[in-house]
Amino acid sequence: MGCKSCTTGGCGTQRGASDGPGGEPQKTATGGCGSGGCGTGGCNKLNSFDWLSDIAMPGLKYDVVEVKFKGGRKEYYRNVHQLDLTTGDYVVVEMQSGFHIGAVSLQGELVRLQVKKKGVKINDDTKVIHRLTTPKDMERHEQAILRDLPALYRSREIIRELKLNMKLSDVEFQSDNTKATFYYSSEERVDFRELIKMLASEFKARIEMRQISLRQEAGRLGGIGSCGRELCCSTWLTDFKNIATSAARYQNLSLNPAKLSGQCGRLKCCLNYELDTYIDALRDIPTIDKPLETQKGRAYLQKTDIFRKLMWFGYGTESTWYPLAIERVLEIAELNKRGIIPESFDVLTPIGEKEPATAAALNSDLQKLDAKYATRTSKKKKKKPKGAGDKVTKPLSNGKAQ
């Protein structure tokens, strides 16, 4: 269900009425992008695709229906009246006091799987769906939605006056305006007895204070992550697991809190997505506790390319890093354990243990030198050709030269 087809203000924002061609007022338009992805209130938060909707299941249809409310909150109700429901229909459901209106988000066999996954107990005490909504019900529901934002601002002013250490993030009025739920987060215990009295007298409704974690708060408010996509906690993630800084170390990420923290102020949930893959790849990477010893000096580990199986080492006096395969690192580390210091990363034989040159190798070098100098001397001994202008002396009869 998208904003374009939503005519009831279920996402919590409205643009206001517009006039038709003849000056007649049209229906109130719903706020949002108009193409099905509302980023202002979340009519598409935590949506579930019913891939069994077109498949006829044998036996009786499961009579439990999943109903979604503001902020992506979902609860399960029994369809005891066997209403013909369609995903997206607004229904009047039973509450502890009064009634509330929500949208059908899932039904059929997928609800049975969700109930089993979340451990929800379905029995005779499970609340029921009364009926489909009427135009009068939807009018009261829209009026209740319009009270949420002013009540949030006023409640924050009261909290500041009482100097309470808490953060109020959202307010949800019940459709019959008899109850208001206030969602807040706090790192310490808050005594809000005086606050409840003031809120009850201010809004003339029964007040419920519900504490949520910072991640649940980010999921209710929504937003865009550093990856450019909508937050996982507001689109599909329902259970929040603990995330340690070791997850960033395993993935060779910079331990910068500004980059590793999400909008909730905690470590990003996506750090756990690829953690198992990195742990499997790290099993082949050796642990280097001390620098590698070579004739050139001590080489320290600078970084590790986990998937290419390369380890980069650099000498203390140089800024150049040298990539080494894991097999070569293990060979050098084993030589160092035996007290052998190789010449370099490429030549593992120490300088003092090099094999002496053989006689055949020496003779071949001498032959190359002889051939080299023989060619040079032959060039120097070449005679200069006689020219036409050279003077020729002839001997005379008396033995003197002319």
CSV table of C-alpha atoms in Angstrom, one decimal:
chain,number,residue,atom,x,y,z
A,1,MET,CA,0.0,0.0,0.0
A,2,GLY,CA,1.5,3.3,-1.1
A,3,CYS,CA,0.8,6.9,-0.5
A,4,LYS,CA,-0.7,7.3,-3.9
A,5,SER,CA,-3.6,4.9,-3.1
A,6,CYS,CA,-3.9,5.9,0.5
A,7,THR,CA,-6.9,8.3,1.0
A,8,THR,CA,-7.2,8.0,4.8
A,9,GLY,CA,-4.1,9.7,6.1
A,10,GLY,CA,-2.7,6.5,7.5
A,11,CYS,CA,0.9,7.7,7.2
A,12,GLY,CA,0.1,10.6,9.5
A,13,THR,CA,0.6,13.6,7.2
A,14,GLN,CA,-1.7,15.4,4.9
A,15,ARG,CA,-1.3,18.1,2.3
A,16,GLY,CA,-4.8,19.7,2.7
A,17,ALA,CA,-7.9,19.8,0.6
A,18,SER,CA,-7.8,20.9,-3.0
A,19,ASP,CA,-10.6,22.3,-5.2
A,20,GLY,CA,-11.9,20.3,-8.2
A,21,PRO,CA,-12.5,21.6,-11.7
A,22,GLY,CA,-15.9,23.0,-10.7
A,23,GLY,CA,-14.8,24.5,-7.4
A,24,GLU,CA,-16.0,21.5,-5.4
A,25,PRO,CA,-13.7,20.4,-2.6
A,26,GLN,CA,-12.0,17.2,-3.2
A,27,LYS,CA,-10.7,14.6,-0.7
A,28,THR,CA,-7.8,15.5,1.5
A,29,ALA,CA,-4.5,14.4,-0.2
A,30,THR,CA,-2.0,12.4,1.8
A,31,GLY,CA,1.5,13.7,2.3
A,32,GLY,CA,4.5,11.9,1.0
A,33,CYS,CA,6.2,11.3,-2.3
A,34,GLY,CA,3.1,10.2,-4.1
A,35,SER,CA,4.7,7.1,-5.6
A,36,GLY,CA,4.4,4.6,-2.8
A,37,GLY,CA,7.5,5.4,-0.7
A,38,CYS,CA,6.5,7.7,2.1
A,39,GLY,CA,9.4,9.1,3.9
A,40,THR,CA,7.4,11.4,6.2
A,41,GLY,CA,5.4,9.1,8.3
A,42,GLY,CA,5.9,5.5,7.3
A,43,CYS,CA,2.8,4.0,5.6
A,44,ASN,CA,5.3,1.5,4.1
A,45,LYS,CA,7.4,0.7,7.2
A,46,LEU,CA,8.0,-2.9,7.8
A,47,ASN,CA,5.8,-4.0,5.0
A,48,SER,CA,5.4,-7.8,4.4
A,49,PHE,CA,4.9,-9.2,0.9
A,50,ASP,CA,2.2,-11.9,1.0
A,51,TRP,CA,3.6,-14.4,-1.5
A,52,LEU,CA,0.8,-16.9,-0.7
A,53,SER,CA,-2.0,-14.5,-1.5
A,54,ASP,CA,-2.8,-16.1,-4.9
A,55,ILE,CA,-2.3,-19.7,-3.7
A,56,ALA,CA,-5.4,-21.5,-2.5
A,57,MET,CA,-4.5,-23.4,0.7
A,58,PRO,CA,-6.4,-26.6,1.6
A,59,GLY,CA,-8.5,-26.5,4.8
A,60,LEU,CA,-9.9,-23.7,6.7
A,61,LYS,CA,-8.3,-20.2,6.5
A,62,TYR,CA,-6.3,-19.1,9.5
A,63,ASP,CA,-8.5,-16.7,11.4
A,64,VAL,CA,-5.7,-14.5,12.8
A,65,VAL,CA,-4.9,-11.3,11.0
A,66,GLU,CA,-1.9,-9.0,11.3
A,67,VAL,CA,-2.9,-5.3,11.8
A,68,LYS,CA,-0.4,-2.5,11.5
A,69,PHE,CA,-0.6,0.9,13.3
A,70,LYS,CA,1.4,4.1,13.3
A,71,GLY,CA,5.2,3.8,13.3
A,72,GLY,CA,5.1,0.2,11.9
A,73,ARG,CA,3.8,-1.3,15.1
A,74,LYS,CA,2.0,-4.6,14.4
A,75,GLU,CA,-0.4,-6.7,16.5
A,76,TYR,CA,-2.4,-9.8,15.9
A,77,TYR,CA,-6.2,-10.1,16.1
A,78,ARG,CA,-8.8,-12.8,15.6
A,79,ASN,CA,-11.3,-12.5,12.8
A,80,VAL,CA,-14.1,-14.1,14.7
A,81,HIS,CA,-16.8,-12.6,12.5
A,82,GLN,CA,-15.3,-14.1,9.3
A,83,LEU,CA,-15.0,-10.7,7.6
A,84,ASP,CA,-13.9,-10.7,4.0
A,85,LEU,CA,-10.7,-8.7,4.3
A,86,THR,CA,-8.1,-7.5,1.8
A,87,THR,CA,-4.6,-6.3,2.6
A,88,GLY,CA,-4.8,-2.6,3.1
A,89,ASP,CA,-8.3,-2.5,4.5
A,90,TYR,CA,-8.9,-0.4,7.6
A,91,VAL,CA,-10.6,-2.2,10.4
A,92,VAL,CA,-11.8,-1.4,13.9
A,93,VAL,CA,-10.0,-3.5,16.5
A,94,GLU,CA,-10.5,-4.1,20.2
A,95,MET,CA,-8.2,-2.4,22.7
A,96,GLN,CA,-8.0,-2.6,26.5
A,97,SER,CA,-10.2,0.4,26.7
A,98,GLY,CA,-12.2,1.5,23.6
A,99,PHE,CA,-11.3,0.8,20.1
A,100,HIS,CA,-8.5,1.7,17.6
A,101,ILE,CA,-8.2,1.7,13.8
A,102,GLY,CA,-5.5,0.0,11.9
A,103,ALA,CA,-4.7,-1.4,8.4
A,104,VAL,CA,-4.6,-5.1,7.6
A,105,SER,CA,-1.0,-5.9,6.7
A,106,LEU,CA,-1.0,-9.7,6.5
A,107,GLN,CA,-3.4,-12.6,6.6
A,108,GLY,CA,-3.5,-16.3,5.9
A,109,GLU,CA,-0.8,-18.8,6.4
A,110,LEU,CA,2.0,-16.3,6.6
A,111,VAL,CA,0.4,-14.9,9.8
A,112,ARG,CA,0.7,-18.4,11.3
A,113,LEU,CA,4.4,-18.4,10.5
A,114,GLN,CA,4.8,-14.9,12.0
A,115,VAL,CA,3.0,-15.8,15.2
A,116,LYS,CA,5.2,-18.9,15.6
A,117,LYS,CA,8.4,-16.9,14.9
A,118,LYS,CA,7.6,-14.1,17.4
A,119,GLY,CA,6.3,-16.5,20.0
A,120,VAL,CA,2.8,-14.9,20.3
A,121,LYS,CA,0.2,-17.0,22.1
A,122,ILE,CA,-3.2,-17.1,20.4
A,123,ASN,CA,-6.1,-18.1,22.7
A,124,ASP,CA,-9.6,-17.0,23.6
A,125,ASP,CA,-8.2,-13.9,25.3
A,126,THR,CA,-6.7,-12.6,22.0
A,127,LYS,CA,-8.4,-9.4,20.9
A,128,VAL,CA,-10.7,-9.5,18.0
A,129,ILE,CA,-11.6,-7.4,14.9
A,130,HIS,CA,-15.0,-5.7,15.3
A,131,ARG,CA,-15.8,-4.6,11.8
A,132,LEU,CA,-14.6,-2.7,8.7
A,133,THR,CA,-14.3,1.1,9.1
A,134,THR,CA,-17.1,3.5,8.1
A,135,PRO,CA,-16.6,7.1,6.8
A,136,LYS,CA,-17.5,8.3,10.3
A,137,ASP,CA,-14.8,6.1,11.9
A,138,MET,CA,-12.2,7.3,9.5
A,139,GLU,CA,-13.1,10.9,10.2
A,140,ARG,CA,-12.5,10.4,13.9
A,141,HIS,CA,-9.3,8.6,13.1
A,142,GLU,CA,-8.0,11.5,11.0
A,143,GLN,CA,-8.8,13.9,13.9
A,144,ALA,CA,-6.9,11.7,16.3
A,145,ILE,CA,-3.9,11.7,13.9
A,146,LEU,CA,-3.9,15.5,13.7
A,147,ARG,CA,-3.5,15.7,17.5
A,148,ASP,CA,-0.2,13.8,17.5
A,149,LEU,CA,2.2,16.5,16.4
A,150,PRO,CA,0.8,19.4,18.6
A,151,ALA,CA,0.7,17.0,21.6
A,152,LEU,CA,4.3,16.1,21.0
A,153,TYR,CA,5.5,19.7,21.1
A,154,ARG,CA,3.4,20.6,24.1
A,155,SER,CA,4.6,17.5,26.0
A,156,ARG,CA,8.3,18.4,25.3
A,157,GLU,CA,7.7,21.8,26.8
A,158,ILE,CA,6.2,20.2,30.0
A,159,ILE,CA,9.2,17.8,30.2
A,160,ARG,CA,11.6,20.8,30.1
A,161,GLU,CA,9.6,22.6,32.8
A,162,LEU,CA,9.8,19.5,35.1
A,163,LYS,CA,13.5,19.1,34.2
A,164,LEU,CA,13.2,15.4,33.5
A,165,ASN,CA,16.1,13.5,31.9
A,166,MET,CA,14.1,11.8,29.1
A,167,LYS,CA,13.7,12.2,25.3
A,168,LEU,CA,10.1,12.1,24.0
A,169,SER,CA,10.1,10.9,20.4
A,170,ASP,CA,6.6,10.1,19.4
A,171,VAL,CA,2.9,10.4,20.5
A,172,GLU,CA,0.0,8.2,19.3
A,173,PHE,CA,-3.6,8.9,20.1
A,174,GLN,CA,-6.1,6.1,20.1
A,175,SER,CA,-8.8,6.5,17.4
A,176,ASP,CA,-11.5,7.1,19.9
A,177,ASN,CA,-9.4,9.8,21.6
A,178,THR,CA,-9.6,8.1,25.0
A,179,LYS,CA,-6.0,7.1,25.3
A,180,ALA,CA,-2.6,8.5,24.3
A,181,THR,CA,0.7,6.6,24.2
A,182,PHE,CA,3.9,8.5,24.7
A,183,TYR,CA,7.1,6.9,23.4
A,184,TYR,CA,10.3,8.0,25.2
A,185,SER,CA,13.9,7.0,25.6
A,186,SER,CA,16.1,7.5,28.6
A,187,GLU,CA,19.4,6.1,30.0
A,188,GLU,CA,18.2,6.2,33.6
A,189,ARG,CA,15.1,5.6,35.6
A,190,VAL,CA,12.6,8.5,35.3
A,191,ASP,CA,10.0,9.4,37.9
A,192,PHE,CA,7.2,10.7,35.7
A,193,ARG,CA,4.3,10.6,38.1
A,194,GLU,CA,3.9,14.3,38.1
A,195,LEU,CA,4.3,14.3,34.3
A,196,ILE,CA,1.4,11.9,33.8
A,197,LYS,CA,-0.9,14.1,35.9
A,198,MET,CA,0.0,17.2,33.9
A,199,LEU,CA,-0.4,15.4,30.6
A,200,ALA,CA,-3.8,13.9,31.6
A,201,SER,CA,-5.2,17.3,32.6
A,202,GLU,CA,-3.7,18.8,29.4
A,203,PHE,CA,-5.1,16.3,26.8
A,204,LYS,CA,-8.1,14.9,28.7
A,205,ALA,CA,-7.1,11.3,28.0
A,206,ARG,CA,-5.6,8.3,29.7
A,207,ILE,CA,-1.8,8.5,29.5
A,208,GLU,CA,0.5,5.5,28.8
A,209,MET,CA,4.3,6.0,29.0
A,210,ARG,CA,6.2,3.4,26.9
A,211,GLN,CA,10.0,3.4,27.1
A,212,ILE,CA,11.8,2.3,23.9
A,213,SER,CA,15.5,1.8,23.1
A,214,LEU,CA,17.4,4.2,20.9
A,215,ARG,CA,17.3,1.8,18.0
A,216,GLN,CA,13.6,1.4,18.3
A,217,GLU,CA,13.3,5.2,18.3
A,218,ALA,CA,15.4,5.4,15.1
A,219,GLY,CA,13.1,2.7,13.6
A,220,ARG,CA,10.0,4.7,14.4
A,221,LEU,CA,11.3,8.0,13.2
A,222,GLY,CA,13.0,6.6,10.0
A,223,GLY,CA,15.7,8.3,7.9
A,224,ILE,CA,18.4,7.7,5.4
A,225,GLY,CA,21.6,5.9,6.3
A,226,SER,CA,25.2,6.6,5.2
A,227,CYS,CA,24.7,4.0,2.4
A,228,GLY,CA,22.0,6.1,0.8
A,229,ARG,CA,19.2,3.7,1.6
A,230,GLU,CA,16.4,3.9,4.2
A,231,LEU,CA,17.3,2.7,7.6
A,232,CYS,CA,17.2,-1.1,8.1
A,233,CYS,CA,15.4,-0.8,11.4
A,234,SER,CA,12.5,1.2,9.8
A,235,THR,CA,12.1,-1.0,6.6
A,236,TRP,CA,12.7,-4.7,7.5
A,237,LEU,CA,14.8,-5.3,10.6
A,238,THR,CA,12.7,-6.3,13.6
A,239,ASP,CA,15.2,-7.8,16.1
A,240,PHE,CA,18.2,-5.9,17.3
A,241,LYS,CA,21.3,-7.9,18.2
A,242,ASN,CA,24.2,-6.7,20.3
A,243,ILE,CA,27.1,-5.3,18.2
A,244,ALA,CA,30.6,-5.2,19.7
A,245,THR,CA,33.6,-3.3,18.5
A,246,SER,CA,35.3,-6.6,17.7
A,247,ALA,CA,33.0,-6.8,14.6
A,248,ALA,CA,34.8,-3.7,13.2
A,249,ARG,CA,38.3,-5.2,14.1
A,250,TYR,CA,37.6,-8.4,12.3
A,251,GLN,CA,36.7,-6.5,9.2
A,252,ASN,CA,39.8,-4.2,9.4
A,253,LEU,CA,37.6,-1.1,9.8
A,254,SER,CA,38.8,2.1,11.3
A,255,LEU,CA,37.7,2.4,14.9
A,256,ASN,CA,36.2,5.8,14.3
A,257,PRO,CA,32.9,6.2,16.3
A,258,ALA,CA,31.6,8.9,13.9
A,259,LYS,CA,31.8,6.4,11.0
A,260,LEU,CA,30.7,3.3,12.8
A,261,SER,CA,27.7,4.8,14.6
A,262,GLY,CA,24.3,5.0,13.1
A,263,GLN,CA,21.6,7.6,13.6
A,264,CYS,CA,20.7,6.0,16.9
A,265,GLY,CA,24.1,6.7,18.3
A,266,ARG,CA,24.9,3.0,18.5
A,267,LEU,CA,27.1,0.8,16.3
A,268,LYS,CA,25.5,0.2,12.9
A,269,CYS,CA,23.5,-3.0,12.6
A,270,CYS,CA,25.1,-3.7,9.2
A,271,LEU,CA,28.4,-4.5,10.9
A,272,ASN,CA,27.0,-7.9,11.7
A,273,TYR,CA,25.8,-8.7,8.1
A,274,GLU,CA,29.2,-9.8,6.7
A,275,LEU,CA,30.9,-10.7,10.0
A,276,ASP,CA,30.5,-14.5,9.6
A,277,THR,CA,32.1,-14.3,6.1
A,278,TYR,CA,35.1,-12.4,7.5
A,279,ILE,CA,35.5,-14.8,10.4
A,280,ASP,CA,35.6,-17.8,8.0
A,281,ALA,CA,38.2,-16.0,5.8
A,282,LEU,CA,40.3,-15.1,8.8
A,283,ARG,CA,40.9,-18.7,9.7
A,284,ASP,CA,43.6,-19.0,7.1
A,285,ILE,CA,45.3,-15.7,8.2
A,286,PRO,CA,48.2,-16.3,10.7
A,287,THR,CA,48.5,-14.2,13.8
A,288,ILE,CA,51.7,-12.1,13.8
A,289,ASP,CA,52.7,-11.3,17.4
A,290,LYS,CA,56.1,-9.7,16.6
A,291,PRO,CA,57.8,-8.2,13.5
A,292,LEU,CA,59.6,-10.3,10.9
A,293,GLU,CA,63.4,-10.2,11.0
A,294,THR,CA,65.4,-9.7,7.8
A,295,GLN,CA,68.9,-8.5,7.0
A,296,LYS,CA,67.4,-5.2,6.1
A,297,GLY,CA,65.7,-4.7,9.4
A,298,ARG,CA,62.5,-5.4,11.3
A,299,ALA,CA,59.3,-5.5,9.2
A,300,TYR,CA,56.1,-4.6,10.9
A,301,LEU,CA,52.6,-5.7,9.8
A,302,GLN,CA,50.7,-2.7,8.4
A,303,LYS,CA,47.5,-4.2,7.1
A,304,THR,CA,45.9,-7.5,5.9
A,305,ASP,CA,43.9,-8.0,2.7
A,306,ILE,CA,41.7,-10.8,4.0
A,307,PHE,CA,40.1,-12.1,0.8
A,308,ARG,CA,43.2,-11.8,-1.4
A,309,LYS,CA,45.3,-13.5,1.3
A,310,LEU,CA,48.0,-10.8,1.3
A,311,MET,CA,49.8,-9.3,4.3
A,312,TRP,CA,51.5,-5.9,3.9
A,313,PHE,CA,54.7,-5.3,5.9
A,314,GLY,CA,56.8,-2.1,6.2
A,315,TYR,CA,60.2,-1.3,7.7
A,316,GLY,CA,60.3,1.2,10.5
A,317,THR,CA,62.4,3.7,8.6
A,318,GLU,CA,60.5,3.4,5.2
A,319,SER,CA,57.1,4.4,4.1
A,320,THR,CA,56.9,1.7,1.5
A,321,TRP,CA,54.8,-1.4,2.2
A,322,TYR,CA,55.6,-4.8,0.7
A,323,PRO,CA,52.8,-7.3,0.0
A,324,LEU,CA,53.6,-10.9,1.0
A,325,ALA,CA,51.5,-14.1,0.5
A,326,ILE,CA,50.5,-16.0,3.5
A,327,GLU,CA,52.8,-18.9,2.6
A,328,ARG,CA,55.8,-16.6,2.4
A,329,VAL,CA,55.0,-15.0,5.8
A,330,LEU,CA,54.8,-18.4,7.4
A,331,GLU,CA,58.2,-19.4,6.0
A,332,ILE,CA,59.9,-16.2,7.3
A,333,ALA,CA,58.3,-16.6,10.7
A,334,GLU,CA,59.5,-20.2,10.9
A,335,LEU,CA,63.0,-19.2,10.0
A,336,ASN,CA,63.0,-16.5,12.7
A,337,LYS,CA,61.9,-19.0,15.3
A,338,ARG,CA,65.0,-21.1,14.4
A,339,GLY,CA,67.2,-18.1,14.7
A,340,ILE,CA,67.8,-17.7,11.0
A,341,ILE,CA,67.5,-14.2,9.5
A,342,PRO,CA,66.9,-14.2,5.7
A,343,GLU,CA,68.4,-11.7,3.4
A,344,SER,CA,65.1,-10.2,2.2
A,345,PHE,CA,61.5,-11.1,1.6
A,346,ASP,CA,62.3,-12.7,-1.7
A,347,VAL,CA,65.6,-14.3,-0.9
A,348,LEU,CA,65.2,-16.5,2.2
A,349,THR,CA,68.9,-17.7,2.2
A,350,PRO,CA,71.0,-15.7,4.7
A,351,ILE,CA,74.1,-14.0,3.3
A,352,GLY,CA,76.6,-16.2,5.3
A,353,GLU,CA,75.0,-19.4,4.1
A,354,LYS,CA,75.1,-18.7,0.3
A,355,GLU,CA,76.5,-21.6,-1.8
A,356,PRO,CA,80.1,-20.9,-3.2
A,357,ALA,CA,80.4,-20.4,-6.9
A,358,THR,CA,81.5,-23.5,-8.9
A,359,ALA,CA,84.5,-23.7,-11.2
A,360,ALA,CA,82.3,-24.0,-14.2
A,361,ALA,CA,80.5,-20.8,-13.3
A,362,LEU,CA,83.9,-19.0,-12.8
A,363,ASN,CA,85.2,-20.3,-16.2
A,364,SER,CA,82.1,-19.1,-18.0
A,365,ASP,CA,82.6,-15.6,-16.6
A,366,LEU,CA,86.2,-15.6,-17.7
A,367,GLN,CA,85.3,-16.7,-21.2
A,368,LYS,CA,82.8,-13.8,-21.4
A,369,LEU,CA,85.4,-11.3,-20.3
A,370,ASP,CA,88.0,-12.6,-22.9
A,371,ALA,CA,85.4,-12.4,-25.7
A,372,LYS,CA,84.5,-8.9,-24.6
A,373,TYR,CA,88.1,-7.5,-24.6
A,374,ALA,CA,89.1,-9.5,-27.7
A,375,THR,CA,86.5,-7.6,-29.8
A,376,ARG,CA,87.8,-4.3,-28.5
A,377,THR,CA,91.5,-4.9,-29.4
A,378,SER,CA,90.6,-6.1,-32.9
A,379,LYS,CA,88.8,-2.8,-33.6
A,380,LYS,CA,91.9,-0.8,-32.5
A,381,LYS,CA,94.4,-2.8,-34.7
A,382,LYS,CA,92.6,-2.1,-37.9
A,383,LYS,CA,95.0,-0.3,-40.4
A,384,LYS,CA,94.1,3.1,-41.7
A,385,PRO,CA,93.6,3.0,-45.5
A,386,LYS,CA,96.2,5.0,-47.7
A,387,GLY,CA,94.8,8.2,-49.1
A,388,ALA,CA,95.5,9.9,-52.5
A,389,GLY,CA,97.2,12.9,-50.9
A,390,ASP,CA,99.9,11.0,-48.9
A,391,LYS,CA,103.6,11.8,-49.9
A,392,VAL,CA,105.7,8.9,-51.3
A,393,THR,CA,109.5,9.1,-50.9
A,394,LYS,CA,111.8,7.5,-53.5
A,395,PRO,CA,115.4,6.5,-52.9
A,396,LEU,CA,118.1,8.1,-55.0
A,397,SER,CA,121.1,6.4,-56.4
A,398,ASN,CA,123.4,8.0,-53.8
A,399,GLY,CA,121.4,6.5,-51.0
A,400,LYS,CA,119.7,9.9,-50.0
A,401,ALA,CA,116.1,10.4,-50.1
A,402,GLN,CA,114.7,13.0,-52.5
